XYZ file of C-alpha atoms in Angstrom:
565
model
C 75.050 -64.493 -8.774
C 77.365 -62.827 -6.271
C 79.600 -59.785 -6.525
C 81.882 -59.437 -9.511
C 81.526 -63.071 -10.528
C 80.325 -63.637 -14.041
C 78.304 -66.657 -15.057
C 81.402 -68.107 -16.723
C 83.258 -68.210 -13.370
C 80.640 -70.528 -11.871
C 81.071 -74.263 -12.431
C 78.432 -75.723 -14.724
C 77.030 -78.075 -12.042
C 76.516 -75.196 -9.594
C 74.932 -73.049 -12.293
C 72.497 -75.876 -13.031
C 71.690 -76.138 -9.301
C 70.742 -72.442 -9.193
C 68.687 -72.740 -12.424
C 66.833 -75.802 -11.111
C 66.148 -74.047 -7.811
C 64.771 -70.956 -9.592
C 62.535 -73.186 -11.724
C 61.137 -75.020 -8.681
C 60.658 -71.754 -6.784
C 58.741 -70.122 -9.670
C 56.678 -73.252 -10.285
C 55.778 -73.535 -6.586
C 54.659 -69.882 -6.404
C 52.604 -70.263 -9.567
C 50.832 -73.388 -8.259
C 50.310 -71.913 -4.787
C 48.719 -68.756 -6.219
C 46.415 -70.944 -8.316
C 44.974 -72.575 -5.174
C 42.770 -69.562 -4.509
C 41.060 -70.031 -7.882
C 39.885 -73.559 -7.008
C 36.215 -73.942 -6.019
C 35.887 -74.086 -2.224
C 33.186 -76.753 -2.358
C 33.143 -80.232 -3.818
C 35.450 -83.083 -2.786
C 36.995 -84.002 -6.110
C 37.984 -80.928 -8.128
C 40.802 -79.723 -5.887
C 42.620 -82.964 -5.084
C 44.793 -83.386 -8.192
C 45.810 -79.702 -8.142
C 46.679 -79.881 -4.439
C 48.693 -83.035 -5.135
C 50.729 -81.320 -7.868
C 51.366 -78.286 -5.661
C 52.434 -80.495 -2.790
C 54.820 -82.502 -4.997
C 56.594 -79.340 -6.156
C 56.919 -77.973 -2.608
C 58.268 -81.322 -1.377
C 60.904 -81.275 -4.158
C 61.728 -77.610 -3.456
C 62.135 -78.245 0.281
C 64.405 -81.261 -0.225
C 66.355 -79.467 -2.974
C 67.227 -76.477 -0.782
C 68.250 -78.862 2.025
C 70.584 -80.846 -0.279
C 72.131 -77.822 -2.016
C 72.094 -75.204 0.765
C 75.825 -74.350 0.479
C 75.691 -73.729 -3.266
C 72.457 -71.750 -2.979
C 73.935 -69.629 -0.177
C 77.068 -68.755 -2.088
C 75.817 -68.612 -5.693
C 72.155 -67.593 -5.358
C 72.367 -65.600 -2.115
C 69.603 -67.623 -0.465
C 68.338 -65.812 2.638
C 66.994 -67.543 5.752
C 63.675 -65.729 5.433
C 63.274 -67.281 1.965
C 63.632 -70.760 3.501
C 61.089 -69.624 6.100
C 58.709 -68.621 3.319
C 58.883 -72.106 1.761
C 58.310 -73.732 5.185
C 55.408 -71.339 5.820
C 53.810 -72.231 2.470
C 54.094 -75.961 3.299
C 52.474 -75.215 6.674
C 49.671 -73.397 4.857
C 49.230 -76.325 2.457
C 48.839 -78.740 5.369
C 46.369 -76.396 7.069
C 44.297 -76.162 3.872
C 44.456 -79.955 3.534
C 42.938 -80.052 7.017
C 40.185 -77.600 6.024
C 39.420 -79.582 2.870
C 39.519 -83.060 4.426
C 38.827 -82.549 8.185
C 41.721 -84.932 8.911
C 43.135 -83.524 12.151
C 46.501 -85.232 11.552
C 47.277 -82.553 8.960
C 47.090 -79.924 11.706
C 50.046 -81.565 13.423
C 51.987 -81.481 10.169
C 51.242 -77.750 9.759
C 52.334 -77.248 13.371
C 55.673 -79.037 12.715
C 56.594 -76.624 9.929
C 55.352 -73.478 11.695
C 57.169 -74.545 14.854
C 60.448 -75.118 12.969
C 60.290 -71.610 11.472
C 60.285 -70.141 14.979
C 62.799 -72.566 16.474
C 65.271 -72.009 13.625
C 64.697 -68.218 13.555
C 64.123 -68.225 9.784
C 62.464 -64.783 9.942
C 64.933 -63.277 12.442
C 66.868 -61.168 9.895
C 63.683 -59.666 8.422
C 63.632 -56.897 11.047
C 67.065 -55.708 9.903
C 65.922 -55.155 6.320
C 64.202 -51.956 5.330
C 61.302 -53.746 3.618
C 57.896 -53.509 5.322
C 56.406 -56.194 3.037
C 58.845 -58.755 4.526
C 57.792 -57.849 8.061
C 54.130 -58.312 7.027
C 55.028 -61.849 5.860
C 56.401 -62.496 9.348
C 53.281 -61.081 11.036
C 51.011 -63.192 8.835
C 53.069 -66.253 9.676
C 52.474 -65.558 13.384
C 48.703 -65.167 12.850
C 48.542 -68.491 10.937
C 50.666 -70.270 13.538
C 48.324 -69.009 16.290
C 45.238 -70.385 14.468
C 46.846 -73.851 14.209
C 47.879 -73.756 17.886
C 44.329 -72.759 18.901
C 42.913 -75.707 16.944
C 45.420 -78.031 18.640
C 44.590 -76.547 22.070
C 48.214 -75.487 22.648
C 47.044 -72.566 24.781
C 50.319 -71.976 26.659
C 52.152 -71.604 23.360
C 49.370 -69.356 21.986
C 49.962 -66.915 24.861
C 53.714 -66.834 24.133
C 53.089 -66.307 20.401
C 50.590 -63.502 21.067
C 53.188 -61.720 23.233
C 55.817 -62.093 20.481
C 53.349 -60.942 17.808
C 52.470 -57.897 19.930
C 56.159 -56.938 20.158
C 56.623 -57.497 16.403
C 53.597 -55.302 15.607
C 54.879 -52.537 17.877
C 58.310 -52.654 16.219
C 56.733 -52.726 12.737
C 54.428 -49.755 13.312
C 57.177 -47.650 14.901
C 59.677 -48.311 12.108
C 57.418 -47.955 9.093
C 54.539 -45.719 10.245
C 52.108 -47.819 8.185
C 48.364 -47.523 7.637
C 47.594 -51.109 8.717
C 48.448 -50.539 12.384
C 44.764 -50.610 13.411
C 44.188 -53.868 11.547
C 47.065 -55.612 13.322
C 45.977 -54.280 16.707
C 42.499 -55.671 15.982
C 44.083 -59.092 15.302
C 45.681 -58.922 18.771
C 42.385 -57.919 20.419
C 40.505 -60.733 18.657
C 42.924 -63.468 19.675
C 43.080 -62.166 23.271
C 39.256 -62.333 23.499
C 39.307 -65.812 21.913
C 41.773 -67.125 24.517
C 39.587 -65.773 27.345
C 36.305 -67.099 25.908
C 36.087 -70.255 28.054
C 34.023 -69.262 31.099
C 35.567 -71.865 33.442
C 39.189 -72.946 33.826
C 40.538 -76.201 35.258
C 43.380 -75.647 37.744
C 46.260 -77.813 38.930
C 47.153 -77.856 42.633
C 49.705 -75.102 41.967
C 46.900 -73.055 40.320
C 48.358 -73.360 36.801
C 45.703 -73.835 34.102
C 45.098 -77.348 32.729
C 44.327 -77.473 29.008
C 41.430 -79.836 28.362
C 40.512 -81.256 24.975
C 36.906 -81.674 23.886
C 37.419 -83.671 20.726
C 36.051 -87.191 20.572
C 38.344 -89.538 22.478
C 38.552 -93.324 22.775
C 35.960 -94.397 25.339
C 34.261 -91.003 25.292
C 31.041 -92.295 23.687
C 28.844 -94.836 25.457
C 28.846 -98.047 23.395
C 25.629 -99.457 22.017
C 24.042 -102.203 24.067
C 24.328 -105.762 22.810
C 21.580 -106.499 20.296
C 20.445 -102.857 20.150
C 18.848 -102.097 16.789
C 19.812 -98.601 15.592
C 20.380 -97.054 12.182
C 23.615 -97.672 10.270
C 23.823 -94.085 9.023
C 27.207 -92.322 9.129
C 27.785 -88.588 9.514
C 29.664 -87.760 6.306
C 29.330 -83.989 5.824
C 28.782 -80.988 8.079
C 28.174 -77.312 7.365
C 29.230 -75.159 10.319
C 27.797 -71.675 9.912
C 28.575 -68.691 12.128
C 26.636 -65.460 11.686
C 26.163 -64.057 15.189
C 26.610 -60.347 15.616
C 29.145 -59.330 18.268
C 30.482 -62.810 19.023
C 34.182 -63.383 19.750
C 35.969 -64.446 16.554
C 39.460 -64.962 15.158
C 40.418 -65.575 11.544
C 36.872 -66.159 10.263
C 36.039 -68.565 13.101
C 33.500 -67.486 15.697
C 33.880 -69.133 19.097
C 30.687 -71.169 18.444
C 32.082 -72.444 15.128
C 35.411 -73.249 16.810
C 33.650 -75.302 19.479
C 31.332 -77.141 17.110
C 34.084 -78.112 14.681
C 35.963 -79.754 17.572
C 32.804 -81.586 18.669
C 32.832 -83.187 15.190
C 36.464 -84.358 15.267
C 38.383 -87.180 16.861
C 41.452 -86.418 18.937
C 44.348 -86.010 16.452
C 47.236 -88.454 16.260
C 50.580 -86.682 16.391
C 52.137 -87.917 13.168
C 55.155 -85.662 13.418
C 56.449 -87.673 16.375
C 55.624 -90.965 14.676
C 56.989 -90.438 11.199
C 59.702 -87.782 11.220
C 63.249 -88.556 12.224
C 64.294 -86.407 15.156
C 65.528 -83.016 13.986
C 64.422 -83.386 10.366
C 61.485 -81.781 8.685
C 60.005 -83.884 5.922
C 56.596 -83.319 4.348
C 54.440 -86.420 4.923
C 51.988 -86.756 2.087
C 49.484 -89.199 3.540
C 48.761 -89.078 7.250
C 46.802 -92.037 8.605
C 43.118 -92.011 7.776
C 40.925 -90.537 10.503
C 37.205 -91.062 10.279
C 36.040 -87.480 10.755
C 33.071 -86.063 8.866
C 34.038 -83.624 6.149
C 33.286 -80.017 7.159
C 32.657 -76.681 5.510
C 33.277 -73.680 7.776
C 31.190 -70.707 6.645
C 31.718 -67.401 8.418
C 28.905 -64.913 7.751
C 27.897 -66.418 4.385
C 25.349 -64.787 2.106
C 22.250 -66.827 1.268
C 23.756 -67.655 -2.156
C 26.987 -68.975 -0.633
C 25.130 -70.991 1.982
C 22.795 -72.515 -0.597
C 25.700 -73.336 -2.930
C 27.611 -75.185 -0.212
C 24.446 -76.964 0.946
C 23.766 -78.107 -2.607
C 27.355 -79.309 -3.104
C 27.249 -81.302 0.156
C 23.851 -82.747 -0.717
C 24.991 -83.719 -4.213
C 28.125 -85.522 -3.003
C 26.609 -87.176 0.077
C 27.348 -90.926 -0.138
C 24.637 -93.572 0.366
C 23.612 -94.248 3.989
C 25.171 -90.955 5.074
C 23.990 -87.921 7.000
C 24.379 -84.214 6.302
C 24.632 -82.069 9.439
C 23.814 -78.344 9.305
C 24.868 -76.283 12.318
C 23.543 -72.713 12.395
C 24.833 -70.260 14.981
C 23.177 -67.050 13.852
C 21.189 -64.005 14.829
C 17.418 -64.542 14.671
C 15.238 -62.953 11.998
C 11.616 -62.609 13.068
C 8.487 -62.424 10.884
C 6.615 -59.151 10.561
C 2.863 -59.531 10.820
C 0.864 -62.758 10.534
C -0.830 -64.420 7.615
C -3.862 -66.711 7.746
C -1.778 -69.588 6.423
C 1.368 -70.308 8.402
C 3.855 -72.114 6.197
C 7.604 -72.756 6.337
C 8.366 -69.150 5.348
C 6.110 -67.474 7.925
C 8.164 -67.968 11.097
C 11.335 -66.132 10.141
C 14.632 -67.952 10.505
C 18.288 -67.064 10.935
C 20.284 -64.236 9.429
C 22.440 -64.612 6.323
C 24.994 -61.965 5.450
C 24.125 -58.661 3.846
C 25.252 -55.074 4.140
C 22.075 -53.760 5.697
C 21.859 -51.910 8.992
C 21.838 -53.948 12.176
C 20.428 -52.471 15.371
C 20.836 -54.138 18.780
C 21.772 -57.412 17.158
C 18.500 -57.768 15.234
C 17.918 -56.745 11.648
C 16.105 -53.587 10.610
C 13.158 -54.252 8.354
C 12.947 -51.982 5.295
C 10.273 -53.441 3.068
C 6.665 -54.300 2.502
C 5.432 -56.330 5.492
C 3.724 -58.908 3.305
C 7.056 -59.936 1.798
C 9.398 -62.458 3.379
C 12.867 -61.572 4.580
C 15.355 -62.279 1.772
C 18.584 -62.329 3.778
C 17.469 -65.157 5.957
C 17.620 -68.943 5.978
C 14.003 -70.022 6.508
C 12.993 -73.547 7.577
C 11.456 -73.936 4.111
C 14.868 -73.356 2.516
C 16.036 -76.660 3.989
C 13.032 -78.677 2.733
C 14.666 -79.785 -0.569
C 17.595 -81.240 1.404
C 15.346 -83.470 3.520
C 15.359 -85.924 0.594
C 18.441 -87.364 2.337
C 19.094 -87.900 6.071
C 19.462 -84.448 7.643
C 20.548 -83.494 11.173
C 20.071 -79.804 11.999
C 21.321 -77.833 15.010
C 20.061 -74.246 15.371
C 21.559 -71.946 18.002
C 19.665 -68.685 17.633
C 17.219 -66.279 19.235
C 14.706 -67.599 16.681
C 15.620 -71.291 16.766
C 11.976 -72.226 17.357
C 11.158 -71.251 13.759
C 12.708 -74.637 12.903
C 10.145 -76.492 15.045
C 7.741 -75.938 12.163
C 9.351 -78.552 9.975
C 7.508 -81.099 7.902
C 9.192 -84.351 6.995
C 8.018 -84.451 3.391
C 10.113 -87.354 2.130
C 10.141 -89.793 5.044
C 13.926 -89.652 5.432
C 15.489 -89.423 8.930
C 15.298 -85.807 10.113
C 16.133 -84.297 13.515
C 16.457 -80.638 14.568
C 18.048 -79.701 17.915
C 17.004 -76.170 18.877
C 18.567 -73.820 21.410
C 16.688 -71.879 24.070
C 15.564 -68.491 22.735
C 15.601 -66.677 26.092
C 18.311 -66.864 28.752
C 18.483 -65.472 32.287
C 20.323 -62.129 32.383
C 23.481 -63.569 33.967
C 23.815 -66.021 31.045
C 22.816 -63.466 28.412
C 25.599 -61.146 29.584
C 28.102 -63.863 28.639
C 26.753 -64.380 25.111
C 29.682 -62.572 23.444
C 31.903 -65.403 24.684
C 29.765 -67.980 22.890
C 26.338 -69.530 23.302
C 25.535 -71.669 26.350
C 23.678 -74.201 24.158
C 26.690 -74.799 21.886
C 28.905 -74.948 24.978
C 26.750 -77.835 26.295
C 27.123 -79.693 22.971
C 30.906 -79.095 23.025
C 31.724 -79.628 26.713
C 28.747 -80.352 29.002
C 30.837 -80.053 32.176
C 32.235 -76.666 31.127
C 28.688 -75.455 30.410
C 27.265 -76.953 33.615
C 30.014 -75.319 35.712
C 29.513 -72.012 33.910
C 25.759 -71.916 34.439
C 26.410 -72.591 38.140
C 28.611 -69.492 38.352
C 31.904 -71.360 38.816
C 34.952 -69.693 37.278
C 37.413 -72.490 38.071
C 37.406 -76.148 39.092
C 40.303 -78.133 40.600
C 41.741 -80.817 38.336
C 40.967 -83.765 40.667
C 37.343 -82.689 41.019
C 37.046 -82.039 37.263
C 38.276 -85.553 36.433
C 35.929 -87.093 39.020
C 32.986 -85.134 37.557
C 33.942 -86.148 33.991
C 34.008 -89.796 35.096
C 30.535 -89.397 36.592
C 29.323 -87.702 33.372
C 30.296 -90.828 31.405
C 27.946 -92.828 33.653
C 25.194 -90.233 33.019
C 25.846 -90.536 29.252
C 25.428 -94.323 29.425
C 22.114 -93.964 31.249
C 20.839 -91.317 28.799
C 21.822 -93.604 25.902
C 19.734 -96.389 27.411
C 16.792 -94.017 28.008
C 16.825 -93.097 24.309
C 17.158 -96.637 22.968
C 14.700 -98.228 25.424
C 11.938 -95.630 25.108
C 8.818 -97.070 23.502
C 7.450 -93.716 22.383
C 10.561 -92.070 20.932
C 10.482 -91.051 17.264
C 12.445 -93.507 15.105
C 14.496 -90.653 13.592
C 16.528 -90.382 16.822
C 17.355 -94.093 16.705
C 18.280 -93.958 13.023
C 21.004 -91.395 13.849
C 22.100 -93.169 17.022
C 24.495 -95.566 15.277
C 26.958 -92.752 14.467
C 29.262 -91.896 17.379
C 29.315 -88.133 16.776
C 25.528 -87.879 16.460
C 24.986 -90.217 19.412
C 27.121 -87.970 21.619
C 25.368 -84.804 20.396
C 21.940 -86.326 21.155
C 23.062 -87.461 24.615
C 24.561 -84.043 25.419
C 21.382 -82.370 24.165
C 19.275 -84.445 26.582
C 21.695 -83.666 29.442
C 21.527 -79.923 28.637
C 17.713 -79.974 28.530
C 17.431 -81.850 31.828
C 20.013 -79.672 33.624
C 18.383 -76.391 32.584
C 14.924 -77.671 33.583
C 16.177 -78.268 37.122
C 18.171 -75.020 37.400
C 16.353 -72.383 39.452
C 17.389 -69.480 37.195
C 15.727 -71.057 34.144
C 12.019 -70.437 34.675
C 10.537 -69.741 31.250
C 9.622 -72.398 28.712
C 11.653 -70.489 26.094
C 14.742 -71.059 28.272
C 14.729 -74.796 27.530
C 16.047 -76.432 24.359
C 13.493 -78.065 22.048
C 13.659 -80.557 19.240
C 11.864 -81.677 16.106
C 10.488 -84.310 16.434
C 9.774 -83.835 20.135
C 11.475 -86.150 22.593
C 9.231 -88.042 25.015
C 9.953 -85.892 28.079
C 9.057 -88.473 30.718
C 11.519 -90.987 29.237
C 14.366 -88.491 28.713
C 14.675 -84.838 29.790
C 12.300 -85.188 32.755
C 13.360 -88.699 33.777
C 13.596 -89.043 37.566
C 16.836 -91.059 37.225
C 18.448 -88.291 35.142
C 17.271 -85.635 37.601
C 18.831 -87.634 40.435
C 22.136 -87.805 38.519
C 22.139 -84.041 37.871
C 21.601 -83.324 41.561
C 24.464 -85.699 42.403
C 26.721 -83.837 39.953
C 25.642 -80.495 41.451
C 26.420 -81.817 44.951
C 29.842 -82.988 43.766
C 30.562 -79.426 42.573
C 28.947 -77.941 45.734
C 26.276 -76.025 43.776
C 23.221 -78.109 44.721
C 21.408 -75.039 46.130
C 20.992 -73.760 42.545
C 18.780 -76.700 41.560
C 15.231 -77.766 42.420
C 15.239 -80.931 44.489
C 11.754 -82.454 44.708
C 12.863 -85.036 47.259
C 13.898 -82.261 49.663
C 10.966 -79.999 48.910
C 8.528 -82.803 49.729
C 9.460 -82.619 53.425
């Protein structure tokens, strides 16, 4: 209530408006705070609670729009408080996206975050002597940047980072706080994240073109008429990032960021379709997008990883596939035993507080014992009772060659090289080359050829040619008479089909590249692919040399037809 006014001076209707607003505000905060107590895994438990929270925030948002004048004069509603409600709705949409993998929710989060900035809801915060309000503004910026990164709005990200930098400088000068280092680290992380792509596409005026690497219409070669492949569908994916010293932002390493996009379709911009111009209305049910559900696990402990694996396995529908993507530091066995089983080859690192030296773990135990803080191939054996598709990007990926298909279900492991030439190794902080090939083969191909930029016209021509290569690789896989049936059983799903095709392209390209001389520098798979039909096919080699010629880097590749003369 304002000034010298008593409650009796305020008309009953207006008093009720303020009371109702306070009730909705308290209820919304209570529900929002309860979200963090929900289990992070499982598809069912959270939905009703999220629905209730969303309903209250929708009512609150509409209520403050309808009664703004009364709330301004009688409640003293500040613009930053409206910004807080909009920010919470943005966060709800973002968490909907994380829980459902429906990319349309990202656009909804973007609409609310964007409106906060356009309408300057947080502008007055800097004039108030309350550091906690400024921190709310800084956190809003960090969240907005994450959503923009996921939507590939890189030009806007750069603007937001500049604004955030100025806000942090103002904040630290005014309040002399202890969290200055933390906020500066946020700036450093996002700057490194923006610069992680090794190759940029340039317009004729040398401005950078933003390219998307999500699954687009026409981006996957269709199955040939009458082709018999499995009807399995990729339903769940665990994306795990535990690489030491890799670029990260907001619990997403660059490898995780790339892989999650490789498992999503291009989002539909619902905000432009459903909202009236100039209004901001929460949309409760964006159109259904058929993306696999994902869990993003940044540096999980073994317990966390196993819990999420078990939850995914338990809820996997019939005729569905579970994908496990591991981007993690290698853990190597110490000593050899007479019997080599699924726990004798090491594996990949899970999180612990032990010392780490030069990126590899220090061993502090009896050599006969197995490493505890490690996901061994044997740890995945129970989950092979259902169709399992594993991707391992690690210095010890080959540990996962020693798989046994105990239950006869479809099982494929795609394994990264374990050794890279020095020029590639030096770039490893900016993400793994293997994951880059699975995310954007042309970006990876250009990078491994030492290109730092490619003109837009040439890029589009090369992408068009890549689609032809994809079609031919698809036919090589489906027409091979010696290929393991597991590959064909996964080939019906568009995401898995594209990953398999890109894997074959990566393997073939690196085999021809003159810098890649060691066997450990080539990707491998379990079961093995028939090399003659796929990664060493003369037709595929011819295509790769044509692509290299198109990009004017053919001297970097072995050309048997030339060397025969």
